[in-house]
Each structure stands twice: as C-alpha cells, then as structure tokens.
PDB file of C-alpha atoms in Angstrom:
ATOM      1  CA  MET A 263     225.900  44.614  -6.434  1.00 69.00           C
ATOM      2  CA  PRO A 264     225.677  48.320  -5.408  1.00 82.00           C
ATOM      3  CA  ARG A 265     222.641  49.498  -3.739  1.00 88.00           C
ATOM      4  CA  GLN A 266     219.744  50.811  -5.839  1.00 93.00           C
ATOM      5  CA  VAL A 267     217.727  53.706  -4.588  1.00 94.00           C
ATOM      6  CA  PHE A 268     214.374  54.331  -6.394  1.00 96.00           C
ATOM      7  CA  PHE A 269     213.700  58.007  -5.657  1.00 96.00           C
ATOM      8  CA  TYR A 270     210.440  59.867  -6.398  1.00 97.00           C
ATOM      9  CA  ASP A 271     210.119  63.518  -5.379  1.00 95.00           C
ATOM     10  CA  GLN A 272     206.295  64.322  -5.797  1.00 92.00           C
ATOM     11  CA  PRO A 273     205.454  61.304  -8.167  1.00 96.00           C
ATOM     12  CA  GLU A 274     202.599  61.309 -10.437  1.00 95.00           C
ATOM     13  CA  ARG A 275     201.221  58.411  -8.550  1.00 96.00           C
ATOM     14  CA  PHE A 276     202.037  56.450  -5.304  1.00 97.00           C
ATOM     15  CA  VAL A 277     199.594  53.817  -4.391  1.00 97.00           C
ATOM     16  CA  ALA A 278     199.128  50.372  -2.632  1.00 96.00           C
ATOM     17  CA  GLY A 279     197.411  47.738  -4.629  1.00 95.00           C
ATOM     18  CA  THR A 280     196.908  44.084  -4.930  1.00 93.00           C
ATOM     19  CA  VAL A 281     197.058  41.150  -7.314  1.00 92.00           C
ATOM     20  CA  GLY A 282     195.083  38.116  -6.881  1.00 88.00           C
ATOM     21  CA  GLN A 283     191.953  37.056  -5.146  1.00 81.00           C
ATOM     22  CA  PRO A 284     191.128  37.663  -1.467  1.00 77.00           C
ATOM     23  CA  GLY A 285     192.916  35.123   0.633  1.00 75.00           C
ATOM     24  CA  SER A 286     195.811  34.892  -1.744  1.00 79.00           C
ATOM     25  CA  ARG A 287     196.394  38.529  -2.624  1.00 88.00           C
ATOM     26  CA  ALA A 288     200.055  39.900  -3.180  1.00 94.00           C
ATOM     27  CA  PHE A 289     200.234  43.455  -1.839  1.00 96.00           C
ATOM     28  CA  TYR A 290     202.545  46.149  -3.630  1.00 97.00           C
ATOM     29  CA  LEU A 291     203.621  49.721  -3.051  1.00 97.00           C
ATOM     30  CA  GLN A 292     203.886  51.406  -6.655  1.00 97.00           C
ATOM     31  CA  ALA A 293     205.409  54.835  -7.420  1.00 97.00           C
ATOM     32  CA  SER A 294     205.345  56.181 -11.009  1.00 96.00           C
ATOM     33  CA  ALA A 295     206.586  59.410 -12.651  1.00 96.00           C
ATOM     34  CA  ARG A 296     207.628  60.415 -16.284  1.00 94.00           C
ATOM     35  CA  GLY A 297     207.264  56.680 -17.566  1.00 91.00           C
ATOM     36  CA  ARG A 298     209.126  55.315 -14.759  1.00 95.00           C
ATOM     37  CA  ILE A 299     207.382  52.523 -12.597  1.00 96.00           C
ATOM     38  CA  THR A 300     208.827  51.164  -9.322  1.00 97.00           C
ATOM     39  CA  SER A 301     206.798  48.346  -7.565  1.00 97.00           C
ATOM     40  CA  VAL A 302     207.798  46.584  -4.394  1.00 97.00           C
ATOM     41  CA  LEU A 303     206.069  43.630  -2.594  1.00 97.00           C
ATOM     42  CA  LEU A 304     204.922  43.729   1.009  1.00 96.00           C
ATOM     43  CA  GLU A 305     202.520  42.074   3.622  1.00 95.00           C
ATOM     44  CA  LYS A 306     199.050  43.124   4.112  1.00 92.00           C
ATOM     45  CA  ALA A 307     199.905  44.035   7.682  1.00 93.00           C
ATOM     46  CA  GLN A 308     202.665  46.324   6.485  1.00 96.00           C
ATOM     47  CA  VAL A 309     200.294  48.035   4.082  1.00 96.00           C
ATOM     48  CA  ALA A 310     197.954  48.542   7.069  1.00 95.00           C
ATOM     49  CA  ALA A 311     200.596  49.613   9.645  1.00 96.00           C
ATOM     50  CA  LEU A 312     201.975  52.182   6.914  1.00 97.00           C
ATOM     51  CA  ALA A 313     198.647  53.669   6.181  1.00 97.00           C
ATOM     52  CA  GLU A 314     197.759  54.173   9.770  1.00 97.00           C
ATOM     53  CA  ARG A 315     201.077  55.643  10.542  1.00 97.00           C
ATOM     54  CA  VAL A 316     200.809  57.992   7.649  1.00 97.00           C
ATOM     55  CA  GLU A 317     197.626  59.226   8.936  1.00 96.00           C
ATOM     56  CA  GLU A 318     199.003  59.672  12.544  1.00 96.00           C
ATOM     57  CA  VAL A 319     202.225  61.571  11.097  1.00 96.00           C
ATOM     58  CA  LEU A 320     200.045  63.911   9.147  1.00 95.00           C
ATOM     59  CA  ASP A 321     197.523  64.569  11.962  1.00 94.00           C
ATOM     60  CA  GLU A 322     200.596  65.352  14.308  1.00 94.00           C
ATOM     61  CA  ALA A 323     202.268  67.670  11.683  1.00 92.00           C
ATOM     62  CA  LEU A 324     198.922  69.449  11.270  1.00 91.00           C
ATOM     63  CA  ARG A 325     198.416  69.777  14.976  1.00 91.00           C
ATOM     64  CA  ARG A 326     201.856  71.096  15.674  1.00 89.00           C
ATOM     65  CA  SER A 327     201.574  73.691  13.037  1.00 85.00           C
ATOM     66  CA  GLY A 328     198.364  74.940  14.390  1.00 85.00           C
ATOM     67  CA  GLY A 329     196.576  74.290  11.088  1.00 77.00           C
ATOM     68  CA  SER A 330     198.829  76.568   8.973  1.00 80.00           C
ATOM     69  CA  THR A 331     200.387  73.777   7.001  1.00 83.00           C
ATOM     70  CA  ALA A 332     198.934  72.547   3.604  1.00 85.00           C
ATOM     71  CA  ILE A 333     197.805  69.197   4.968  1.00 89.00           C
ATOM     72  CA  PRO A 334     194.017  68.513   4.383  1.00 90.00           C
ATOM     73  CA  ALA A 335     192.214  67.038   7.326  1.00 87.00           C
ATOM     74  CA  VAL A 336     190.937  64.220   5.006  1.00 89.00           C
ATOM     75  CA  ALA A 337     191.707  62.906   1.524  1.00 89.00           C
ATOM     76  CA  PRO A 338     190.571  65.361  -1.121  1.00 90.00           C
ATOM     77  CA  THR A 339     187.926  63.435  -3.284  1.00 91.00           C
ATOM     78  CA  GLU A 340     189.330  64.964  -6.480  1.00 92.00           C
ATOM     79  CA  LEU A 341     192.625  63.224  -6.083  1.00 91.00           C
ATOM     80  CA  LEU A 342     191.352  59.810  -5.116  1.00 91.00           C
ATOM     81  CA  ASP A 343     192.866  57.006  -7.220  1.00 91.00           C
ATOM     82  CA  SER A 344     191.051  53.735  -7.698  1.00 90.00           C
ATOM     83  CA  ALA A 345     192.784  52.425 -10.877  1.00 93.00           C
ATOM     84  CA  PRO A 346     194.618  49.199 -10.783  1.00 93.00           C
ATOM     85  CA  LEU A 347     198.279  48.978 -10.382  1.00 94.00           C
ATOM     86  CA  ASP A 348     200.334  50.212 -13.378  1.00 92.00           C
ATOM     87  CA  VAL A 349     201.804  47.480 -15.747  1.00 89.00           C
ATOM     88  CA  PRO A 350     204.211  46.079 -16.327  1.00 86.00           C
ATOM     89  CA  LEU A 351     204.154  44.846 -12.720  1.00 92.00           C
ATOM     90  CA  GLU A 352     207.765  43.931 -12.012  1.00 94.00           C
ATOM     91  CA  GLU A 353     208.696  43.386  -8.377  1.00 95.00           C
ATOM     92  CA  GLU A 354     211.938  45.303  -7.507  1.00 96.00           C
ATOM     93  CA  PHE A 355     212.347  43.901  -3.996  1.00 96.00           C
ATOM     94  CA  ARG A 356     210.323  42.516  -0.857  1.00 96.00           C
ATOM     95  CA  VAL A 357     209.947  45.252   1.769  1.00 96.00           C
ATOM     96  CA  GLY A 358     211.478  44.473   5.055  1.00 94.00           C
ATOM     97  CA  THR A 359     211.988  47.891   7.028  1.00 94.00           C
ATOM     98  CA  MET A 360     209.930  51.060   6.582  1.00 96.00           C
ATOM     99  CA  ALA A 361     210.281  54.617   7.797  1.00 95.00           C
ATOM    100  CA  LEU A 362     208.297  57.787   7.691  1.00 95.00           C
ATOM    101  CA  ALA A 363     209.342  61.424   8.335  1.00 95.00           C
ATOM    102  CA  TRP A 364     207.670  64.798   8.022  1.00 94.00           C
ATOM    103  CA  ASP A 365     209.926  67.245   6.172  1.00 94.00           C
ATOM    104  CA  SER A 366     208.443  70.597   7.696  1.00 89.00           C
ATOM    105  CA  ALA A 367     210.718  72.818   5.581  1.00 91.00           C
ATOM    106  CA  ASP A 368     209.240  71.523   2.377  1.00 92.00           C
ATOM    107  CA  GLU A 369     206.002  70.271   3.968  1.00 93.00           C
ATOM    108  CA  ARG A 370     206.546  66.876   2.444  1.00 95.00           C
ATOM    109  CA  LEU A 371     206.052  63.370   3.908  1.00 96.00           C
ATOM    110  CA  VAL A 372     209.059  61.154   3.338  1.00 97.00           C
ATOM    111  CA  VAL A 373     208.146  57.384   2.909  1.00 97.00           C
ATOM    112  CA  GLU A 374     211.127  54.870   2.694  1.00 97.00           C
ATOM    113  CA  ALA A 375     210.743  51.217   2.158  1.00 96.00           C
ATOM    114  CA  GLN A 376     214.020  49.176   2.421  1.00 95.00           C
ATOM    115  CA  ALA A 377     214.353  45.486   0.935  1.00 95.00           C
ATOM    116  CA  VAL A 378     214.646  42.681   3.350  1.00 93.00           C
ATOM    117  CA  VAL A 379     218.200  41.964   4.639  1.00 84.00           C
ATOM    118  CA  GLU A 380     219.071  39.083   6.774  1.00 73.00           C
ATOM    119  CA  ASP A 381     221.952  39.556   9.096  1.00 62.00           C
ATOM    120  CA  ALA A 382     224.019  36.415   8.870  1.00 44.00           C
ATOM    121  CA  GLU A 383     224.567  36.430  12.737  1.00 50.00           C
ATOM    122  CA  ASP A 384     221.250  36.833  14.301  1.00 43.00           C
ATOM    123  CA  ALA A 385     218.734  36.917  11.214  1.00 41.00           C
ATOM    124  CA  GLU A 386     217.341  40.162  12.350  1.00 47.00           C
ATOM    125  CA  THR A 387     216.333  43.067   9.963  1.00 47.00           C
ATOM    126  CA  VAL A 388     218.832  45.664   9.759  1.00 51.00           C
ATOM    127  CA  LEU A 389     218.385  49.416   8.927  1.00 52.00           C
ATOM    128  CA  PHE A 390     221.087  51.073   6.702  1.00 53.00           C
ATOM    129  CA  GLU A 391     222.123  54.499   6.313  1.00 57.00           C
ATOM    130  CA  ASP A 392     221.817  56.379   2.998  1.00 57.00           C
ATOM    131  CA  ASP A 393     225.586  56.458   2.304  1.00 58.00           C
ATOM    132  CA  ASP A 394     226.004  52.899   2.786  1.00 64.00           C
ATOM    133  CA  GLU A 395     226.544  51.652  -0.936  1.00 74.00           C
ATOM    134  CA  ASN A 396     226.388  47.980   0.067  1.00 75.00           C
ATOM    135  CA  GLY A 397     222.925  48.363   1.804  1.00 83.00           C
ATOM    136  CA  PRO A 398     219.694  46.959   0.750  1.00 92.00           C
ATOM    137  CA  ASP A 399     217.755  48.427  -2.220  1.00 94.00           C
ATOM    138  CA  MET A 400     215.239  51.189  -1.224  1.00 95.00           C
ATOM    139  CA  LEU A 401     212.289  53.080  -2.378  1.00 96.00           C
ATOM    140  CA  ARG A 402     212.103  56.721  -1.280  1.00 97.00           C
ATOM    141  CA  VAL A 403     209.041  58.810  -2.066  1.00 97.00           C
ATOM    142  CA  ARG A 404     208.356  62.333  -1.066  1.00 97.00           C
ATOM    143  CA  LEU A 405     204.500  63.238  -1.003  1.00 97.00           C
ATOM    144  CA  THR A 406     202.536  66.409  -0.447  1.00 95.00           C
ATOM    145  CA  GLY A 407     199.991  66.209   2.470  1.00 94.00           C
ATOM    146  CA  ALA A 408     197.113  65.794   0.057  1.00 95.00           C
ATOM    147  CA  MET A 409     198.764  62.973  -1.840  1.00 96.00           C
ATOM    148  CA  ALA A 410     199.811  61.323   1.448  1.00 96.00           C
ATOM    149  CA  ARG A 411     196.151  61.428   2.692  1.00 96.00           C
ATOM    150  CA  VAL A 412     194.941  59.899  -0.593  1.00 96.00           C
ATOM    151  CA  PHE A 413     197.539  57.088  -0.407  1.00 97.00           C
ATOM    152  CA  ALA A 414     196.516  56.354   3.180  1.00 97.00           C
ATOM    153  CA  ARG A 415     192.793  56.233   2.480  1.00 96.00           C
ATOM    154  CA  ARG A 416     193.224  53.824  -0.533  1.00 96.00           C
ATOM    155  CA  ALA A 417     195.628  51.562   1.371  1.00 96.00           C
ATOM    156  CA  LEU A 418     193.230  51.397   4.339  1.00 94.00           C
ATOM    157  CA  ASP A 419     190.314  50.614   1.940  1.00 93.00           C
ATOM    158  CA  LEU A 420     192.374  48.060   0.051  1.00 92.00           C
ATOM    159  CA  VAL A 421     193.205  46.274   3.423  1.00 90.00           C
ATOM    160  CA  ALA A 422     189.489  46.259   4.474  1.00 86.00           C
ATOM    161  CA  ALA A 423     188.378  44.852   1.095  1.00 83.00           C
ATOM    162  CA  GLY A 424     189.753  41.351   1.816  1.00 75.00           C
ATOM    163  CA  ARG A 425     187.829  38.421   3.155  1.00 74.00           C
ATOM    164  CA  ARG A 426     184.884  38.922   5.507  1.00 76.00           C
ATOM    165  CA  PRO A 427     185.624  38.155   9.301  1.00 76.00           C
ATOM    166  CA  CYS A 428     183.984  35.329  11.019  1.00 80.00           C
ATOM    167  CA  PRO A 429     181.328  36.759  13.273  1.00 79.00           C
ATOM    168  CA  PHE A 430     182.434  34.384  16.037  1.00 80.00           C
ATOM    169  CA  CYS A 431     186.253  34.483  16.160  1.00 82.00           C
ATOM    170  CA  ASN A 432     186.928  37.421  13.709  1.00 75.00           C
ATOM    171  CA  LEU A 433     189.495  35.263  11.659  1.00 76.00           C
ATOM    172  CA  PRO A 434     189.098  35.725   7.794  1.00 73.00           C
ATOM    173  CA  LEU A 435     186.325  33.418   6.241  1.00 74.00           C
ATOM    174  CA  ASP A 436     187.357  31.472   3.077  1.00 73.00           C
ATOM    175  CA  PRO A 437     184.518  31.019   0.484  1.00 69.00           C
ATOM    176  CA  GLU A 438     184.235  27.453   1.730  1.00 71.00           C
ATOM    177  CA  GLY A 439     184.095  28.454   5.415  1.00 70.00           C
ATOM    178  CA  HIS A 440     186.784  27.740   8.026  1.00 73.00           C
ATOM    179  CA  LEU A 441     187.635  25.872  11.239  1.00 77.00           C
ATOM    180  CA  CYS A 442     186.335  28.233  13.807  1.00 81.00           C
ATOM    181  CA  PRO A 443     188.325  27.992  17.235  1.00 77.00           C
ATOM    182  CA  ARG A 444     185.223  29.353  18.917  1.00 74.00           C
ATOM    183  CA  ALA A 445     183.148  26.432  17.686  1.00 72.00           C
ATOM    184  CA  ASN A 446     185.447  23.625  18.917  1.00 69.00           C
ATOM    185  CA  GLY A 447     186.805  22.947  15.391  1.00 58.00           C
ATOM    186  CA  TYR A 448     183.516  22.634  13.569  1.00 58.00           C
ATOM    187  CA  ARG A 449     183.386  24.081  10.330  1.00 57.00           C
ATOM    188  CA  ARG A 450     181.176  27.231   9.874  1.00 52.00           C
TER     189      ARG A 450
END
C-alpha cells in the first residue's frame, strides 16, 4: 500500500491529548482542519521530548532573528486550548520517528511524525525521504510560532498531569502505592 502523508498547513487545531486514567493513558497527537481529523498514537516520553524540543527550536529561532520574528516568548493565553481530543478518535498509526524544522522564509515550525517501521535486517527505526512512495505513513504539520508555543505548553502540562512521583524514589505512584526500591521492596 502506498504511503499516506497527512499534511496540515496552519491547522485549526494541533494538540497532544490522552485517553484513559493516569497510569494507563494512551497519548495522541491530533491535527484538524476543515472537518478533517488525523490522530496518531505515541508514547508519553515522545510527547515530552517533542514539547521540550519545540520550545528549544522556537527559542533558538527567536534568538537568531534578534527578536524580529513573529514568535512569542511564551504561549499566548488567548490561544490556549484545554478541550479534549476531537472525536471520532481513530488512530492512523503509531509514531516511531519525529522531526522538527524551522522554516525561516515562512516563519513556520514544521513537525513531522512518521509511523514505526521495523527494518527486517536489524530491527532499527528508519527515516524515509518524502519522495519514497513505499515509506511509512507520516503526519506533517506547519505551525505559526504562537501555535507552536501553545502546543508545547499543553503537551508539557499533559505530561506533568500524570501520577504523582514517590517522594523517595521519584517513580510514579499508583493509587494503591508501589514497591519502592529505596524502601528495600516494602510497599509505600
């Protein structure tokens, strides 16, 4: 089956969101525009890494422009989005490889998420070029600086909203406690 590229140039909405209770949440990236919705599944660590890297890329683009680019220093409060994921929530693919780039000509952040692909020989994730029609499915989103800041803030808040960490070992606490390695295996 040929590769599908889900492309959104300045989507109406681009968010990270979850389904489920802390400890068993599924994390999604979701882009939507003009009645079209694309949702891709990824890991919590991928959401955190993407949000942190988005902030770094925006800060660097702002620094290099000497402040002349249209990137806000923080997420504009009037654009903040705390609404749940759009429905229907239909997973297009599971994310394997992600990439970010700053398009300085159009002042847009480009976010790419490619589906997991296992290389038959050494089971490593492989990055495919755009013109490879047999490559993995991909979500590509182009965001303004303000929309990218809003995405990053929501994603970081989402990751932080999980289970509280244990005060002794910093591992997540389940509602019924956990076996703390710092307590020699006794339940806390």
